[in-house]
Short mmCIF file of C-alpha atoms in Angstrom, two decimals:
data_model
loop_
_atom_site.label_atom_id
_atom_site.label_comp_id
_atom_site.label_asym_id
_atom_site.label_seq_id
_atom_site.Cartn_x
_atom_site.Cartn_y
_atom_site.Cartn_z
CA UNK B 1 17.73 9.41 4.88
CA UNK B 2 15.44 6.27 4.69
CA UNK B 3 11.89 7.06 6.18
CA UNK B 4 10.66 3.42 6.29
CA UNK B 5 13.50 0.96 5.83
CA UNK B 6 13.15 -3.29 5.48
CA UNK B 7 15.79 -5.83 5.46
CA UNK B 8 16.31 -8.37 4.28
CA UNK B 9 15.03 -6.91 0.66
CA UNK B 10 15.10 -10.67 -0.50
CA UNK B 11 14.40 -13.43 0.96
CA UNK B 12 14.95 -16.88 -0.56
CA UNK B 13 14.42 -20.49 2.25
CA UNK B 14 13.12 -23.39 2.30
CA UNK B 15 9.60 -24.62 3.21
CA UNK B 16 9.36 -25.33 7.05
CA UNK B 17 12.17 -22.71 7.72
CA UNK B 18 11.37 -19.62 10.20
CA UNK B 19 12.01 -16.37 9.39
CA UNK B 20 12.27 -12.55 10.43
CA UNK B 21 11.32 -9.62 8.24
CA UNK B 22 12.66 -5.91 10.29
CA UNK B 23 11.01 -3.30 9.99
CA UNK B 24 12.09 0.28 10.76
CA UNK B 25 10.78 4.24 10.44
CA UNK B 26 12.61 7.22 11.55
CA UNK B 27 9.28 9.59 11.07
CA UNK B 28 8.18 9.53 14.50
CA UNK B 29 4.97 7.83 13.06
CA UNK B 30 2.82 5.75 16.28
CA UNK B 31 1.14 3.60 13.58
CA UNK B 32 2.74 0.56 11.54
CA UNK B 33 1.37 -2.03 9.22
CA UNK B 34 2.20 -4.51 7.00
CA UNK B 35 0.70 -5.95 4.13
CA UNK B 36 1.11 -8.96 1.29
CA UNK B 37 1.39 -8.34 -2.34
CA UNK B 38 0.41 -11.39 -3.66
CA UNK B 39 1.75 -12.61 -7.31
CA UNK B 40 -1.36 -10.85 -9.02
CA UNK B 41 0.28 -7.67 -7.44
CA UNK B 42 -2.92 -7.03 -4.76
CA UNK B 43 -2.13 -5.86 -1.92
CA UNK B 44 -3.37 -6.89 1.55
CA UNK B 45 -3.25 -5.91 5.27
CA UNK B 46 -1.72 -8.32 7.45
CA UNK B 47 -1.47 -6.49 10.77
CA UNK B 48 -1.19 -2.66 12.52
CA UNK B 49 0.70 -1.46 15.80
CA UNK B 50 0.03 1.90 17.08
CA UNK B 51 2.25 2.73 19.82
CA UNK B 52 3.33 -0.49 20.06
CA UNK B 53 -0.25 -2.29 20.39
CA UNK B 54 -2.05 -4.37 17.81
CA UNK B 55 -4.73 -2.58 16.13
CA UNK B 56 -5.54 -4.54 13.07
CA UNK B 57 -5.06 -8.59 13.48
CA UNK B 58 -6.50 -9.40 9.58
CA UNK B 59 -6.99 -13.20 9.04
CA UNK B 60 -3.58 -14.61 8.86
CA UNK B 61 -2.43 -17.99 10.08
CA UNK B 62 -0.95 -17.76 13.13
CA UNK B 63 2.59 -19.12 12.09
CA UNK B 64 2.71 -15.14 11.45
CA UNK B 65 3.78 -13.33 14.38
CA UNK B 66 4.45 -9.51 14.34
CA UNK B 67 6.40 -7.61 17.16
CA UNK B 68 6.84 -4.49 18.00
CA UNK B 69 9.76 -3.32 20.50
CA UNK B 70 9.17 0.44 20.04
CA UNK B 71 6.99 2.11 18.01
CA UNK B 72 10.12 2.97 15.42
CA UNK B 73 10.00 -0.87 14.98
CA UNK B 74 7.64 -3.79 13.82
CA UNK B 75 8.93 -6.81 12.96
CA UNK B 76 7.04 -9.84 11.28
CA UNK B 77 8.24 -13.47 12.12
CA UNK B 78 7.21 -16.24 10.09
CA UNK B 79 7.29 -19.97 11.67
CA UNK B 80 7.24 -22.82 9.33
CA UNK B 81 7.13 -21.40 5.96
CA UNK B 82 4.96 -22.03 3.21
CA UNK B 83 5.12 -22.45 -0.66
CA UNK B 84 1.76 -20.09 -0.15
CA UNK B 85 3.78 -17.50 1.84
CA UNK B 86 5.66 -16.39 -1.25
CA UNK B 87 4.98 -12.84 -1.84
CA UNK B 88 6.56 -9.60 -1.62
CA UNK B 89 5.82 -8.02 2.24
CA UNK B 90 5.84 -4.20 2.35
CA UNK B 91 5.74 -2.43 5.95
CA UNK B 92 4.38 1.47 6.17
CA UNK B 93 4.11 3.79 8.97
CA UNK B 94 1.83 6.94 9.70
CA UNK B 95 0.52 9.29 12.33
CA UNK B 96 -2.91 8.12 13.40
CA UNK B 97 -4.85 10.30 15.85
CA UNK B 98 -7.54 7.52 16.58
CA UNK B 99 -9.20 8.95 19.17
CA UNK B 100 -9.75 12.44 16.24
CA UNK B 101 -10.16 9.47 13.06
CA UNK B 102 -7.15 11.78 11.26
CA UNK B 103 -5.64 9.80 8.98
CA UNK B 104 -2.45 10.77 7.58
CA UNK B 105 -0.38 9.48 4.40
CA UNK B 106 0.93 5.89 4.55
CA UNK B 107 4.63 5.77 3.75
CA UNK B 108 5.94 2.23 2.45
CA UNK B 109 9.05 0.77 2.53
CA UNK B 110 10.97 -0.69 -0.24
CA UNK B 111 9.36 -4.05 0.12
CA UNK B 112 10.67 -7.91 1.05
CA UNK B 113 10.44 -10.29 -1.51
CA UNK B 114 9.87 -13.79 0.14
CA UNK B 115 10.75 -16.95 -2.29
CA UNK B 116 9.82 -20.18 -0.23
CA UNK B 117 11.50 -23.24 -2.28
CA UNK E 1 -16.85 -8.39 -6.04
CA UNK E 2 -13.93 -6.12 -4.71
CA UNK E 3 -15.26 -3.21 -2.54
CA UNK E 4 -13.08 -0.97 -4.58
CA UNK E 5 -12.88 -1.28 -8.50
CA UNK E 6 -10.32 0.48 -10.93
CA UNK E 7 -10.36 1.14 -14.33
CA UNK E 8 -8.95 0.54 -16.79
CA UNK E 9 -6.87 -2.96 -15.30
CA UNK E 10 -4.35 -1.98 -18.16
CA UNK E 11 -3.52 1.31 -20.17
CA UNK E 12 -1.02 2.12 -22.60
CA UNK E 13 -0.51 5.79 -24.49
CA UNK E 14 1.74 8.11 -26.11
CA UNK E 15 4.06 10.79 -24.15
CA UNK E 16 2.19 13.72 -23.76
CA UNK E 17 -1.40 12.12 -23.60
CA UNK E 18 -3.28 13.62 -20.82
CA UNK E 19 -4.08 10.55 -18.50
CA UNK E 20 -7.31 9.55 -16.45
CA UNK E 21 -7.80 6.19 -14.22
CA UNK E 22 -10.65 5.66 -12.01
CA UNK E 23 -11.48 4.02 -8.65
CA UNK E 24 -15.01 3.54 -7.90
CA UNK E 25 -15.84 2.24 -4.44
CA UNK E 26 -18.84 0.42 -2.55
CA UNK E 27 -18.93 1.85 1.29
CA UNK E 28 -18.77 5.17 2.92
CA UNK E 29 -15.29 6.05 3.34
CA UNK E 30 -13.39 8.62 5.47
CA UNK E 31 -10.38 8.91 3.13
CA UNK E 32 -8.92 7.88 -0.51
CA UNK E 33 -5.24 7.10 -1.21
CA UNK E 34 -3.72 6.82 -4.51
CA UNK E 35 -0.51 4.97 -4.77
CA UNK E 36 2.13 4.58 -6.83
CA UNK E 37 4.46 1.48 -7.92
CA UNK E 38 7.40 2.03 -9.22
CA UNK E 39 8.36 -0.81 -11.80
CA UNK E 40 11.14 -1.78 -9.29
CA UNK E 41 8.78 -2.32 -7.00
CA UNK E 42 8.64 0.53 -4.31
CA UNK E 43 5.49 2.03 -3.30
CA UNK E 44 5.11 5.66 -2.96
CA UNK E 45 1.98 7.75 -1.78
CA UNK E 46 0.83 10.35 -4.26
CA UNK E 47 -2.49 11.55 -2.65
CA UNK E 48 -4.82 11.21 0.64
CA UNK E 49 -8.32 13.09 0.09
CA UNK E 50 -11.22 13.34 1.48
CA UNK E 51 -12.93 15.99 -0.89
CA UNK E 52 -12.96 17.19 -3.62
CA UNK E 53 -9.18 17.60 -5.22
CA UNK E 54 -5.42 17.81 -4.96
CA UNK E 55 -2.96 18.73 -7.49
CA UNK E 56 0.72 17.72 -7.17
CA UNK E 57 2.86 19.04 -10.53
CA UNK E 58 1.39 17.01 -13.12
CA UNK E 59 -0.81 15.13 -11.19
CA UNK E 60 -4.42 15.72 -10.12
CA UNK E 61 -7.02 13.88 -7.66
CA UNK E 62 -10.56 14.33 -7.59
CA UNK E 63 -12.65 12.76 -5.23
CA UNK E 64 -16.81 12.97 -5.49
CA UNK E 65 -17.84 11.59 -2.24
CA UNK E 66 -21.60 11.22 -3.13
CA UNK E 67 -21.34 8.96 -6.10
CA UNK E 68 -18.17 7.42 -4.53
CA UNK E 69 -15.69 8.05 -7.46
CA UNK E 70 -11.82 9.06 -7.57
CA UNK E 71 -9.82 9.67 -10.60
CA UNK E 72 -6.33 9.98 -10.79
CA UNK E 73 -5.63 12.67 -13.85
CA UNK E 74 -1.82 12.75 -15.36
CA UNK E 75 -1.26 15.75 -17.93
CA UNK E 76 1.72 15.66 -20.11
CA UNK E 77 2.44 12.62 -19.52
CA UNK E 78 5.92 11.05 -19.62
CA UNK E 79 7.76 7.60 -19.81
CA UNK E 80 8.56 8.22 -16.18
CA UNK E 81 5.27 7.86 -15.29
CA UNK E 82 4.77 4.21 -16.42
CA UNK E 83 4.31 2.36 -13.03
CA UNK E 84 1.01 0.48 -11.93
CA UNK E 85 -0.90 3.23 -9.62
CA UNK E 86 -3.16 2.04 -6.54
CA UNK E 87 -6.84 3.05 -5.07
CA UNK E 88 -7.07 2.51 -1.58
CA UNK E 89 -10.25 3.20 0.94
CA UNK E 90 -10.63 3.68 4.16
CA UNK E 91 -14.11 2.79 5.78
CA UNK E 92 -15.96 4.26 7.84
CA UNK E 93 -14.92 3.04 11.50
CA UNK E 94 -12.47 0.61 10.53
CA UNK E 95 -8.70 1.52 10.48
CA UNK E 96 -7.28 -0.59 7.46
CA UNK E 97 -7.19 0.56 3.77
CA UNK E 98 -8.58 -1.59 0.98
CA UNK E 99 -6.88 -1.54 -2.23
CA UNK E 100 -8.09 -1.74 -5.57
CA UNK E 101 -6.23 -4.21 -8.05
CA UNK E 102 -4.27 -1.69 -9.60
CA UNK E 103 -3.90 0.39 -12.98
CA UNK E 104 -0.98 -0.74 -14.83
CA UNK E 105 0.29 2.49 -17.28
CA UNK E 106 3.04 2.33 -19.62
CA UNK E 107 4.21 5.63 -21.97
CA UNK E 108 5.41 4.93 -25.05
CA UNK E 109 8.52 7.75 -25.87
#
C-alpha cells in the first residue's frame, strides 16, 4: 500500500492556468509538508499542516494556496501559473509531537513534476 | 553560504568501494536526516539521528554533534546504490528541515 501518494505525477499547462496538486497519507501522520525541487535538484519547504493547521508558511507568493481537509490530506493550489513555478513538488508526512520537539522520519511521496509552457 | 554543506557535489567509484559523503552544518540542530533519490526521482528516508550512529544493512550514519558533522558511510557498494543522497537539518526551535544540495553517486559494475 502507498504511504504518501500524489496525483497528478505530471503536470504539463499553460502560463496563467490554475492548478491542484493532491496530496494523500494513510500513516496516521498529524504533520504534512511540501516542498520545491528546483531544476538544480535543491529542495525547499513551501508549507506544513499539523492537524490540519499551518505550521510553516515559508516565503512563497501567495498565488500558492495549500489546504488541508483532514489531516490524511494537503492539497496545494496554484493560481496563475508561472514559467518560474516549474519544478518537481514532493509532499511528506510525519508524526510531530510539538509540544515534546520529537521529530520523527519524513516520508515523501513520489513527487509532481510541474511543466508550465 | 548554505547553512548545510555536502561533500563531495559529485562522486563516482567502482562496485565494492566502501563509500563516505559528508554534511557539515552551521547551527545547533535537534536532528539530521539523510535522504535518498532514487534516479526516477522518488525520495526515500534512510536515517534520522540525533547522536552518534545508525546502521541500516550496508549503510551507516554518524553524527558528531559538537563539531557539527554527519557522514553517510556505504560498504560494499553496488550499482543499486547510484542515486543522489540528501543532508537535511533541523534547527533548534524551528520546525522545517534544511537540505543540503545533494551528493550525486554513481557505481560503475
Amino acid at each position: 500500500d502507498t504511504a504518501v501518494s500524489q496525483t497528478p505525477k505530471y503536470l504539463v499547462t499553460q502560463m496563467g492556468n490554475d492548478k491542484s496538486i493532491k496530496c494523500e497519507q494513510n500513516l496516521g501522520h498529524d504533520t504534512m509538508y511540501w516542498y520545491k525541487q528546483d531544476s538544480k535538484k535543491f529542495l525547499k519547504i513551501m508549507f506544513s499542516y499539523n492537524n490540519k493547521e499551518l505550521i510553516i508558511n515559508e516565503t512563497v507568493p501567495n498565488r500558492f494556496s495549500p489546504k488541508s481537509p483532514d489531516k490524511a490530506h494537503l492539497n496545494l493550489h496554484i493560481n496563475s501559473l508561472e514559467l518560474g513555478d516549474s519544478a518537481v513538488y514532493f509532499c511528506a508526512s510525519s508524526q510531530v509531537n510539538l509540544a515534546g520537539g520529537f521529530q520523527e522520519t519524513q516520508y515523501f511521496g513520489p513527487g509532481t513534476r510541474l511543466l508550465v509552457l | 553560504k548554505n547553512e548545510v554543506e555536502q561533500s563531495p557535489q559529485n562522486l563516482t567509484a567502482q562496485e565494492g568501494e566502501f563509500i563516505t559523503i559528508n554534511c557539515s552544518y552551521s547551527v545547533g540542530i535537534s536532528a539530521l536526516h539523510w535522504l535518498q533519490q532514487h534516479p526516477g526521482g522518488g525520495i526515500v528516508s534512510l536515517f534520522m539521528l540525533s547522536s552518534g550512529k545508525k546502521k541500516h544493512g550496508r549503510l551507516i550514519a554518524t553524527i558528531n554533534i559538537q563539531e557539527k558533522h554527519s557522514s553517510l558511510h556505504i560498504t560494499a557498494s553496488h550499482p543499486r546504490d547510484s542515486a543522489v543522497y540528501i543532508c537535511a537539518v533541523k534547527p533548534f526551535g524551528n520546525e522545517k528541515l534544511t537540505f543540503g544540495t545533494g551528493t550525486r553517486l554513481t557505481i560503475i559494475p
